[in-house]
mmCIF file of C-alpha atoms in Angstrom:
data_model
loop_
_atom_site.group_PDB
_atom_site.id
_atom_site.type_symbol
_atom_site.label_atom_id
_atom_site.label_comp_id
_atom_site.label_asym_id
_atom_site.label_seq_id
_atom_site.Cartn_x
_atom_site.Cartn_y
_atom_site.Cartn_z
ATOM 1 C CA MET B 1 -48.107 -34.661 30.182
ATOM 2 C CA LEU B 2 -47.433 -31.299 28.532
ATOM 3 C CA SER B 3 -50.174 -28.690 28.261
ATOM 4 C CA THR B 4 -50.181 -26.935 24.903
ATOM 5 C CA SER B 5 -52.304 -23.988 26.032
ATOM 6 C CA GLN B 6 -49.115 -21.959 26.396
ATOM 7 C CA TYR B 7 -48.659 -21.965 22.606
ATOM 8 C CA ASN B 8 -51.938 -20.157 21.954
ATOM 9 C CA GLY B 9 -52.874 -22.336 18.991
ATOM 10 C CA SER B 10 -56.575 -21.971 18.357
ATOM 11 C CA LEU B 11 -57.075 -25.617 17.434
ATOM 12 C CA VAL B 12 -54.782 -27.060 20.067
ATOM 13 C CA SER B 13 -55.291 -24.733 23.027
ATOM 14 C CA SER B 14 -57.187 -27.315 25.057
ATOM 15 C CA TYR B 15 -55.485 -30.461 23.793
ATOM 16 C CA LEU B 16 -52.809 -32.412 25.637
ATOM 17 C CA PHE B 17 -49.635 -34.047 24.432
ATOM 18 C CA HIS B 18 -48.945 -37.536 25.694
ATOM 19 C CA LYS B 19 -45.533 -39.189 25.447
ATOM 20 C CA SER B 20 -46.092 -42.726 24.245
ATOM 21 C CA TYR B 21 -43.208 -44.710 22.736
ATOM 22 C CA GLY B 22 -42.032 -41.967 20.424
ATOM 23 C CA ASP B 23 -45.493 -40.991 19.317
ATOM 24 C CA ALA B 24 -47.689 -38.103 20.392
ATOM 25 C CA LYS B 25 -51.415 -38.367 20.867
ATOM 26 C CA TRP B 26 -53.949 -35.574 20.478
ATOM 27 C CA ARG B 27 -56.872 -35.811 22.849
ATOM 28 C CA PHE B 28 -60.218 -34.699 21.391
ATOM 29 C CA GLY B 29 -62.623 -35.106 24.284
ATOM 30 C CA LYS B 30 -62.673 -38.891 24.861
ATOM 31 C CA GLU B 31 -60.896 -39.713 21.594
ATOM 32 C CA GLU B 32 -57.165 -39.897 21.026
ATOM 33 C CA ILE B 33 -55.515 -39.598 17.637
ATOM 34 C CA SER B 34 -51.902 -40.722 17.236
ATOM 35 C CA VAL B 35 -49.488 -38.498 15.319
ATOM 36 C CA LEU B 36 -45.886 -39.393 14.488
ATOM 37 C CA CYS B 37 -43.537 -37.274 16.541
ATOM 38 C CA GLY B 38 -40.423 -37.224 14.388
ATOM 39 C CA ASN B 39 -40.556 -33.609 13.241
ATOM 40 C CA PHE B 40 -43.927 -31.899 12.986
ATOM 41 C CA PRO B 41 -45.499 -28.477 13.601
ATOM 42 C CA LEU B 42 -46.993 -28.098 17.038
ATOM 43 C CA GLY B 43 -49.735 -25.927 15.573
ATOM 44 C CA ALA B 44 -51.079 -28.739 13.434
ATOM 45 C CA ALA B 45 -54.081 -30.876 14.250
ATOM 46 C CA LEU B 46 -55.256 -34.010 12.481
ATOM 47 C CA SER B 47 -58.982 -34.091 11.939
ATOM 48 C CA LYS B 48 -60.223 -37.653 12.434
ATOM 49 C CA ARG B 49 -63.308 -36.969 10.373
ATOM 50 C CA SER B 50 -61.638 -35.404 7.365
ATOM 51 C CA GLY B 51 -58.208 -36.987 7.676
ATOM 52 C CA VAL B 52 -56.699 -33.614 6.788
ATOM 53 C CA LEU B 53 -53.735 -32.096 8.575
ATOM 54 C CA ARG B 54 -54.782 -28.548 9.434
ATOM 55 C CA SER B 55 -52.271 -25.821 10.219
ATOM 56 C CA VAL B 56 -52.890 -23.180 12.879
ATOM 57 C CA THR B 57 -50.982 -20.212 14.256
ATOM 58 C CA ASN B 58 -47.820 -20.111 16.359
ATOM 59 C CA GLU B 59 -46.126 -23.150 14.777
ATOM 60 C CA ALA B 60 -43.135 -24.697 16.511
ATOM 61 C CA HIS B 61 -41.192 -27.880 15.730
ATOM 62 C CA ILE B 62 -41.142 -30.545 18.443
ATOM 63 C CA ARG B 63 -38.914 -33.608 18.431
ATOM 64 C CA THR B 64 -39.457 -36.713 20.511
ATOM 65 C CA SER B 65 -36.564 -35.663 22.727
ATOM 66 C CA ASP B 66 -38.381 -32.446 23.558
ATOM 67 C CA LEU B 67 -41.149 -34.445 25.204
ATOM 68 C CA LYS B 68 -38.920 -36.176 27.760
ATOM 69 C CA ASP B 69 -39.831 -35.651 31.385
ATOM 70 C CA PRO B 70 -42.425 -32.946 30.768
ATOM 71 C CA LYS B 71 -43.442 -30.901 33.783
ATOM 72 C CA PRO B 72 -47.029 -31.380 34.938
ATOM 73 C CA SER B 73 -49.455 -28.501 34.514
ATOM 74 C CA PHE B 74 -51.736 -27.568 37.395
ATOM 75 C CA GLN B 75 -53.574 -24.551 35.975
ATOM 76 C CA THR B 76 -56.572 -23.251 37.851
ATOM 77 C CA GLU B 77 -59.638 -22.108 35.976
ATOM 78 C CA LYS B 78 -58.678 -18.492 36.699
ATOM 79 C CA GLU B 79 -55.171 -19.028 35.308
ATOM 80 C CA LYS B 80 -56.627 -20.499 32.134
ATOM 81 C CA MET B 81 -58.850 -17.448 31.698
ATOM 82 C CA LEU B 82 -55.929 -15.067 32.236
ATOM 83 C CA ALA B 83 -54.264 -16.425 29.089
ATOM 84 C CA ASN B 84 -56.929 -14.576 27.061
ATOM 85 C CA TYR B 85 -57.678 -11.847 29.563
ATOM 86 C CA VAL B 86 -59.668 -8.749 28.582
ATOM 87 C CA PRO B 87 -59.739 -5.901 31.153
ATOM 88 C CA VAL B 88 -63.186 -4.834 32.317
ATOM 89 C CA TYR B 89 -64.015 -1.183 32.996
ATOM 90 C CA VAL B 90 -67.319 0.196 34.287
ATOM 91 C CA MET B 91 -68.627 3.621 33.301
ATOM 92 C CA LEU B 92 -69.290 5.946 36.223
ATOM 93 C CA PRO B 93 -72.472 8.089 36.242
ATOM 94 C CA LEU B 94 -72.282 11.175 34.027
ATOM 95 C CA ASP B 95 -72.951 13.395 37.045
ATOM 96 C CA VAL B 96 -70.464 11.839 39.470
ATOM 97 C CA ILE B 97 -69.031 15.364 39.447
ATOM 98 C CA SER B 98 -71.936 17.806 39.648
ATOM 99 C CA PRO B 99 -72.333 20.922 37.447
ATOM 100 C CA GLU B 100 -71.221 22.871 40.521
ATOM 101 C CA ASN B 101 -67.941 20.934 40.455
ATOM 102 C CA GLN B 102 -68.633 18.841 43.553
ATOM 103 C CA LEU B 103 -68.095 15.107 44.018
ATOM 104 C CA SER B 104 -71.523 13.493 44.408
ATOM 105 C CA LYS B 105 -72.032 11.216 47.444
ATOM 106 C CA PRO B 106 -68.386 10.221 48.015
ATOM 107 C CA ASP B 107 -69.133 7.645 50.741
ATOM 108 C CA GLU B 108 -71.729 5.875 48.605
ATOM 109 C CA LEU B 109 -69.355 5.991 45.660
ATOM 110 C CA ARG B 110 -66.564 4.414 47.691
ATOM 111 C CA ASN B 111 -68.826 1.532 48.665
ATOM 112 C CA GLN B 112 -69.817 1.005 45.049
ATOM 113 C CA LEU B 113 -66.190 1.017 43.924
ATOM 114 C CA ASN B 114 -65.334 -1.489 46.637
ATOM 115 C CA THR B 115 -68.087 -3.761 45.336
ATOM 116 C CA LEU B 116 -66.659 -3.495 41.814
ATOM 117 C CA LYS B 117 -63.203 -4.404 43.079
ATOM 118 C CA LYS B 118 -64.539 -7.471 44.856
ATOM 119 C CA ALA B 119 -66.163 -8.509 41.572
ATOM 120 C CA ASP B 120 -62.707 -8.453 39.914
ATOM 121 C CA VAL B 121 -63.511 -5.381 37.812
ATOM 122 C CA ASP B 122 -60.269 -3.748 36.653
ATOM 123 C CA GLY B 123 -61.272 -0.127 36.672
ATOM 124 C CA VAL B 124 -63.724 2.619 35.832
ATOM 125 C CA MET B 125 -64.234 5.159 33.070
ATOM 126 C CA VAL B 126 -65.254 8.730 33.781
ATOM 127 C CA ASP B 127 -66.092 11.850 31.789
ATOM 128 C CA VAL B 128 -63.770 14.724 32.708
ATOM 129 C CA TRP B 129 -66.035 17.607 31.739
ATOM 130 C CA TRP B 130 -64.300 20.626 30.215
ATOM 131 C CA GLY B 131 -67.349 22.798 30.888
ATOM 132 C CA ILE B 132 -67.124 22.061 34.622
ATOM 133 C CA VAL B 133 -63.389 22.336 35.172
ATOM 134 C CA GLU B 134 -62.951 25.615 33.247
ATOM 135 C CA SER B 135 -66.297 27.143 34.230
ATOM 136 C CA ASN B 136 -64.751 29.994 36.234
ATOM 137 C CA GLY B 137 -63.175 31.647 33.200
ATOM 138 C CA PRO B 138 -60.560 31.211 30.476
ATOM 139 C CA LYS B 139 -57.634 29.087 31.668
ATOM 140 C CA SER B 140 -59.046 29.056 35.204
ATOM 141 C CA TYR B 141 -59.088 25.322 35.895
ATOM 142 C CA ASP B 142 -60.445 23.791 39.101
ATOM 143 C CA TRP B 143 -59.421 20.118 39.343
ATOM 144 C CA SER B 144 -60.115 19.696 43.077
ATOM 145 C CA SER B 145 -63.212 17.488 42.753
ATOM 146 C CA TYR B 146 -61.653 15.303 40.079
ATOM 147 C CA ARG B 147 -58.540 14.851 42.215
ATOM 148 C CA GLN B 148 -60.778 13.796 45.096
ATOM 149 C CA LEU B 149 -62.532 11.318 42.815
ATOM 150 C CA PHE B 150 -59.277 9.923 41.406
ATOM 151 C CA GLN B 151 -57.858 9.522 44.911
ATOM 152 C CA ILE B 152 -60.833 7.389 45.981
ATOM 153 C CA ILE B 153 -60.524 5.272 42.836
ATOM 154 C CA GLN B 154 -56.834 4.723 43.513
ATOM 155 C CA GLU B 155 -57.412 3.849 47.173
ATOM 156 C CA GLU B 156 -59.931 1.211 46.123
ATOM 157 C CA GLY B 157 -57.294 -0.398 43.916
ATOM 158 C CA LEU B 158 -58.960 0.357 40.584
ATOM 159 C CA LYS B 159 -57.572 1.710 37.318
ATOM 160 C CA LEU B 160 -59.015 4.660 35.421
ATOM 161 C CA GLN B 161 -59.895 5.531 31.843
ATOM 162 C CA ALA B 162 -60.346 9.306 31.613
ATOM 163 C CA ILE B 163 -62.422 10.935 28.864
ATOM 164 C CA MET B 164 -61.500 14.449 27.742
ATOM 165 C CA SER B 165 -65.134 15.488 27.325
ATOM 166 C CA PHE B 166 -65.298 18.639 25.224
ATOM 167 C CA HIS B 167 -69.023 18.201 24.647
ATOM 168 C CA GLN B 168 -71.856 18.998 27.005
ATOM 169 C CA CYS B 169 -74.052 16.447 28.694
ATOM 170 C CA GLY B 170 -77.499 17.070 27.217
ATOM 171 C CA GLY B 171 -79.074 16.512 23.836
ATOM 172 C CA ASN B 172 -77.461 13.139 23.200
ATOM 173 C CA ILE B 173 -79.549 9.975 23.434
ATOM 174 C CA GLY B 174 -80.195 9.226 27.104
ATOM 175 C CA ASP B 175 -78.642 12.452 28.392
ATOM 176 C CA GLY B 176 -81.924 14.283 28.816
ATOM 177 C CA ASN B 177 -83.328 17.160 26.797
ATOM 178 C CA SER B 178 -82.134 20.739 26.460
ATOM 179 C CA LEU B 179 -83.659 23.718 24.665
ATOM 180 C CA ARG B 180 -81.050 23.817 21.921
ATOM 181 C CA ASN B 181 -78.180 21.734 20.658
ATOM 182 C CA VAL B 182 -75.361 22.689 22.987
ATOM 183 C CA GLU B 183 -73.354 19.502 22.746
ATOM 184 C CA CYS B 184 -70.198 20.816 21.113
ATOM 185 C CA LEU B 185 -68.595 23.681 19.248
ATOM 186 C CA SER B 186 -68.858 23.806 15.479
ATOM 187 C CA VAL B 187 -65.852 22.451 13.582
ATOM 188 C CA GLY B 188 -66.052 25.780 11.757
ATOM 189 C CA VAL B 189 -64.418 27.568 14.710
ATOM 190 C CA ASP B 190 -61.503 25.155 15.121
ATOM 191 C CA SER B 191 -59.068 27.752 13.765
ATOM 192 C CA LYS B 192 -60.939 30.948 14.655
ATOM 193 C CA PRO B 193 -59.465 32.980 17.585
ATOM 194 C CA LEU B 194 -62.908 33.816 18.947
ATOM 195 C CA PHE B 195 -62.406 32.815 22.575
ATOM 196 C CA TYR B 196 -60.399 35.573 24.232
ATOM 197 C CA GLY B 197 -57.810 35.214 21.508
ATOM 198 C CA ARG B 198 -57.782 31.427 21.490
ATOM 199 C CA THR B 199 -59.103 29.048 18.849
ATOM 200 C CA ALA B 200 -61.208 26.013 19.759
ATOM 201 C CA ILE B 201 -58.233 23.705 19.119
ATOM 202 C CA GLN B 202 -56.061 25.813 21.421
ATOM 203 C CA MET B 203 -58.686 25.615 24.171
ATOM 204 C CA TYR B 204 -58.833 21.812 23.877
ATOM 205 C CA SER B 205 -55.035 21.633 23.975
ATOM 206 C CA ASP B 206 -54.742 23.955 26.989
ATOM 207 C CA TYR B 207 -57.282 21.837 28.838
ATOM 208 C CA MET B 208 -55.363 18.625 28.205
ATOM 209 C CA LYS B 209 -52.091 20.286 29.257
ATOM 210 C CA SER B 210 -53.674 21.386 32.520
ATOM 211 C CA PHE B 211 -55.023 17.874 33.080
ATOM 212 C CA ARG B 212 -51.563 16.381 32.679
ATOM 213 C CA GLU B 213 -49.964 18.945 34.995
ATOM 214 C CA ASN B 214 -52.565 18.473 37.724
ATOM 215 C CA MET B 215 -52.847 14.679 37.448
ATOM 216 C CA GLU B 216 -49.140 13.959 37.028
ATOM 217 C CA ASP B 217 -48.966 11.800 40.171
ATOM 218 C CA PHE B 218 -51.814 9.553 39.005
ATOM 219 C CA LEU B 219 -50.277 9.300 35.545
ATOM 220 C CA GLU B 220 -46.854 8.408 36.926
ATOM 221 C CA ALA B 221 -48.351 5.781 39.228
ATOM 222 C CA GLY B 222 -49.984 4.068 36.256
ATOM 223 C CA MET B 223 -53.438 4.444 37.781
ATOM 224 C CA ILE B 224 -54.674 6.266 34.671
ATOM 225 C CA THR B 225 -54.322 3.753 31.861
ATOM 226 C CA ASP B 226 -56.205 5.383 28.979
ATOM 227 C CA ILE B 227 -57.062 8.864 27.773
ATOM 228 C CA GLU B 228 -60.050 9.015 25.436
ATOM 229 C CA VAL B 229 -60.043 12.257 23.461
ATOM 230 C CA GLY B 230 -63.432 13.765 22.732
ATOM 231 C CA LEU B 231 -63.989 14.620 19.071
ATOM 232 C CA GLY B 232 -67.635 15.672 18.916
ATOM 233 C CA PRO B 233 -71.092 15.077 20.410
ATOM 234 C CA ALA B 234 -71.064 12.270 22.995
ATOM 235 C CA GLY B 235 -67.283 12.383 22.491
ATOM 236 C CA GLU B 236 -67.695 10.727 19.091
ATOM 237 C CA LEU B 237 -66.168 11.607 15.731
ATOM 238 C CA ARG B 238 -69.354 12.885 14.079
ATOM 239 C CA TYR B 239 -71.559 15.906 13.640
ATOM 240 C CA PRO B 240 -74.511 16.471 16.034
ATOM 241 C CA SER B 241 -76.932 15.513 13.284
ATOM 242 C CA TYR B 242 -79.558 13.695 15.327
ATOM 243 C CA PRO B 243 -80.131 15.515 18.651
ATOM 244 C CA GLU B 244 -83.137 14.509 20.680
ATOM 245 C CA SER B 245 -83.245 18.073 22.010
ATOM 246 C CA GLN B 246 -84.260 19.166 18.500
ATOM 247 C CA GLY B 247 -87.050 16.606 18.237
ATOM 248 C CA TRP B 248 -85.185 13.858 16.427
ATOM 249 C CA VAL B 249 -86.558 10.343 16.898
ATOM 250 C CA PHE B 250 -85.011 7.054 15.898
ATOM 251 C CA ARG B 251 -84.759 6.274 12.183
ATOM 252 C CA GLY B 252 -84.886 9.909 11.167
ATOM 253 C CA ILE B 253 -82.101 10.681 8.690
ATOM 254 C CA GLY B 254 -80.932 13.700 10.679
ATOM 255 C CA GLU B 255 -79.738 16.989 9.228
ATOM 256 C CA PHE B 256 -76.427 18.257 7.866
ATOM 257 C CA GLN B 257 -74.695 20.501 10.415
ATOM 258 C CA CYS B 258 -72.981 23.178 8.362
ATOM 259 C CA SER B 259 -75.234 26.228 8.459
ATOM 260 C CA ASP B 260 -73.154 28.470 10.756
ATOM 261 C CA LYS B 261 -71.525 31.438 9.058
ATOM 262 C CA TYR B 262 -68.018 30.019 9.319
ATOM 263 C CA LEU B 263 -68.793 26.779 7.506
ATOM 264 C CA VAL B 264 -71.000 28.562 4.966
ATOM 265 C CA ALA B 265 -68.084 30.854 4.105
ATOM 266 C CA ASP B 266 -65.695 27.906 3.967
ATOM 267 C CA PHE B 267 -67.889 25.956 1.555
ATOM 268 C CA THR B 268 -68.516 29.002 -0.642
ATOM 269 C CA GLU B 269 -64.776 29.515 -0.995
ATOM 270 C CA ALA B 270 -64.172 25.823 -1.704
ATOM 271 C CA ALA B 271 -66.857 25.749 -4.410
ATOM 272 C CA TYR B 272 -65.426 28.891 -6.024
ATOM 273 C CA GLU B 273 -61.924 27.411 -6.064
ATOM 274 C CA ALA B 274 -63.350 24.239 -7.653
ATOM 275 C CA GLY B 275 -64.757 26.328 -10.476
ATOM 276 C CA HIS B 276 -68.392 26.006 -9.420
ATOM 277 C CA PRO B 277 -69.409 29.178 -7.554
ATOM 278 C CA GLU B 278 -73.040 28.293 -8.297
ATOM 279 C CA TRP B 279 -72.972 25.249 -6.034
ATOM 280 C CA GLU B 280 -74.670 25.741 -2.688
ATOM 281 C CA LEU B 281 -74.982 23.846 0.568
ATOM 282 C CA PRO B 282 -77.918 21.414 0.798
ATOM 283 C CA GLY B 283 -81.032 23.031 2.135
ATOM 284 C CA ALA B 284 -84.652 21.931 2.220
ATOM 285 C CA ASP B 285 -83.854 19.346 -0.474
ATOM 286 C CA ALA B 286 -81.925 17.324 2.143
ATOM 287 C CA GLY B 287 -84.988 17.056 4.382
ATOM 288 C CA GLU B 288 -85.400 17.471 8.125
ATOM 289 C CA TYR B 289 -84.434 15.438 11.186
ATOM 290 C CA ASN B 290 -87.199 12.852 10.929
ATOM 291 C CA ASN B 291 -87.514 12.432 7.179
ATOM 292 C CA SER B 292 -86.806 9.189 5.356
ATOM 293 C CA PRO B 293 -84.308 9.166 2.464
ATOM 294 C CA GLU B 294 -86.923 8.693 -0.250
ATOM 295 C CA SER B 295 -88.918 11.705 0.964
ATOM 296 C CA THR B 296 -86.021 14.010 0.063
ATOM 297 C CA LYS B 297 -84.545 15.145 -3.229
ATOM 298 C CA PHE B 298 -80.970 14.833 -1.988
ATOM 299 C CA PHE B 299 -81.084 11.181 -0.861
ATOM 300 C CA LYS B 300 -83.438 9.614 -3.433
ATOM 301 C CA SER B 301 -82.047 6.260 -4.486
ATOM 302 C CA ASP B 302 -82.558 6.662 -8.234
ATOM 303 C CA ASP B 303 -81.519 10.249 -9.012
ATOM 304 C CA GLY B 304 -80.693 11.905 -5.669
ATOM 305 C CA THR B 305 -78.318 14.855 -5.526
ATOM 306 C CA TYR B 306 -75.826 12.743 -3.616
ATOM 307 C CA LEU B 307 -75.219 10.778 -6.832
ATOM 308 C CA LYS B 308 -74.347 13.886 -8.850
ATOM 309 C CA ALA B 309 -71.129 15.901 -9.051
ATOM 310 C CA GLU B 310 -72.515 18.705 -6.896
ATOM 311 C CA GLY B 311 -73.611 16.318 -4.146
ATOM 312 C CA ASP B 312 -70.370 14.364 -4.284
ATOM 313 C CA PHE B 313 -68.363 17.584 -3.940
ATOM 314 C CA PHE B 314 -70.380 18.656 -0.904
ATOM 315 C CA LEU B 315 -70.132 15.267 0.817
ATOM 316 C CA THR B 316 -66.364 15.176 0.294
ATOM 317 C CA TRP B 317 -66.000 18.666 1.744
ATOM 318 C CA TYR B 318 -68.303 17.867 4.681
ATOM 319 C CA SER B 319 -66.464 14.653 5.499
ATOM 320 C CA ASN B 320 -63.007 16.198 5.162
ATOM 321 C CA LYS B 321 -63.872 18.978 7.606
ATOM 322 C CA LEU B 322 -64.534 16.314 10.216
ATOM 323 C CA ILE B 323 -61.349 14.372 9.412
ATOM 324 C CA VAL B 324 -59.198 17.513 9.676
ATOM 325 C CA HIS B 325 -60.943 18.372 12.959
ATOM 326 C CA ALA B 326 -60.019 14.974 14.395
ATOM 327 C CA ASP B 327 -56.443 15.175 13.107
ATOM 328 C CA ARG B 328 -55.865 18.528 14.791
ATOM 329 C CA ILE B 329 -57.209 17.487 18.177
ATOM 330 C CA LEU B 330 -55.422 14.128 18.185
ATOM 331 C CA ASP B 331 -52.160 15.789 17.141
ATOM 332 C CA GLU B 332 -52.468 18.051 20.173
ATOM 333 C CA ALA B 333 -53.259 15.093 22.426
ATOM 334 C CA ASN B 334 -50.186 13.239 21.171
ATOM 335 C CA ARG B 335 -47.997 16.225 21.999
ATOM 336 C CA VAL B 336 -49.537 16.792 25.421
ATOM 337 C CA PHE B 337 -49.332 13.198 26.632
ATOM 338 C CA LEU B 338 -46.010 12.346 25.004
ATOM 339 C CA GLY B 339 -43.989 10.281 27.481
ATOM 340 C CA CYS B 340 -46.972 9.291 29.614
ATOM 341 C CA LYS B 341 -47.692 5.640 30.297
ATOM 342 C CA VAL B 342 -51.187 5.827 28.815
ATOM 343 C CA LYS B 343 -52.984 4.754 25.668
ATOM 344 C CA LEU B 344 -54.786 7.385 23.630
ATOM 345 C CA ALA B 345 -58.203 6.460 22.289
ATOM 346 C CA ALA B 346 -60.983 7.984 20.202
ATOM 347 C CA LYS B 347 -64.603 7.000 19.706
ATOM 348 C CA VAL B 348 -66.327 6.549 16.352
ATOM 349 C CA ALA B 349 -70.116 6.512 16.132
ATOM 350 C CA GLY B 350 -71.991 3.494 14.835
ATOM 351 C CA ILE B 351 -74.764 4.926 12.658
ATOM 352 C CA HIS B 352 -76.701 1.831 11.646
ATOM 353 C CA TRP B 353 -80.139 3.051 10.660
ATOM 354 C CA TRP B 354 -80.767 3.392 6.925
ATOM 355 C CA TYR B 355 -77.660 1.337 6.339
ATOM 356 C CA ASN B 356 -79.484 -0.749 3.734
ATOM 357 C CA HIS B 357 -80.602 2.300 1.795
ATOM 358 C CA PRO B 358 -78.236 3.049 -1.122
ATOM 359 C CA SER B 359 -77.558 6.564 0.166
ATOM 360 C CA HIS B 360 -76.689 5.622 3.774
ATOM 361 C CA ALA B 361 -78.435 8.906 4.561
ATOM 362 C CA ALA B 362 -78.106 8.878 8.368
ATOM 363 C CA GLU B 363 -74.392 8.147 8.076
ATOM 364 C CA LEU B 364 -73.857 10.971 5.598
ATOM 365 C CA THR B 365 -75.533 13.634 7.738
ATOM 366 C CA ALA B 366 -73.596 12.479 10.799
ATOM 367 C CA LYS B 367 -70.084 11.763 9.704
ATOM 368 C CA LEU B 368 -68.011 10.339 6.923
ATOM 369 C CA LYS B 369 -68.705 9.945 3.239
ATOM 370 C CA GLN B 370 -68.842 6.375 1.980
ATOM 371 C CA LYS B 371 -65.994 5.808 -0.478
ATOM 372 C CA SER B 372 -68.175 3.757 -2.781
ATOM 373 C CA ILE B 373 -71.244 5.956 -2.512
ATOM 374 C CA ASN B 374 -71.323 6.620 -6.274
ATOM 375 C CA GLN B 375 -71.212 2.913 -6.993
ATOM 376 C CA THR B 376 -74.102 1.885 -4.727
#
């Protein structure tokens, strides 16, 4: 009896071949269907109800001679599951490293990690907060608490997904409230040397370089399997358009985040170069955090500004600023971690509210322009 699970055919993964006088039989529960064995694709199954030969993936030709003296299969349930195994990682608390750069309750943490290991969890994910590690001054990095944390994780036999968190905990949904939106730097300062001679992109790059240098032993050991690169609030590729710290509540369309002087100047220059110096950034016409699309001039479904040339130009500019921002940071990450045995990852926000409105207003204030927005 030859198990076909090894061929990963979706229709035949749980069926068994039986050698029977030159024929093969497919077993469907309690029913067997005979199929001639001369020369046929392994990834084919005959439906008794429809009488149609259906093809599936991973085809291979089997002759009767190939079925002689098959080796028995004694797969355990766990071995069967491993054929389609998906690693499981558990997110550690956001404050596992305190704002004072101290590991919180290490003994309790070790016990919790041990429990996860016994439950066959593969590893954990943790925010590696830029604002904590470099809090003592420019390029003054203190990795001691994170090294202590990583050492405990390694000793408990778990893997690690590390998040390069360039945002601040606070203001995002579930993070707790703050007095102002302090989640991340504006994309308008990505190329501005405002930080003791460094640009924002250079600061992100320097931080990742320091991480690699100080965590080289964990990287070489393969304990760190993934590096997620933060691209905006909550680490996501988006603008901080719906912060709870500013009073936003669910289903509000949010607000465009381009009112700082650097982005205002950038848009003014772009509009002038496009031959429309009269075009301005959306203002009150785009509404406030908790408006609905139809209560604004910009997002109205019938004749909103977003449907016109001026609105389309702005949305393209706004979206492209975010794309360029992501490209720059991810380019730096690729350079920094070149040669490391890790996967690089990024997180994209799922903005689902107002999806059925023609404007997709909440998506537009937060992130990327819909390609077909003028056709909806």
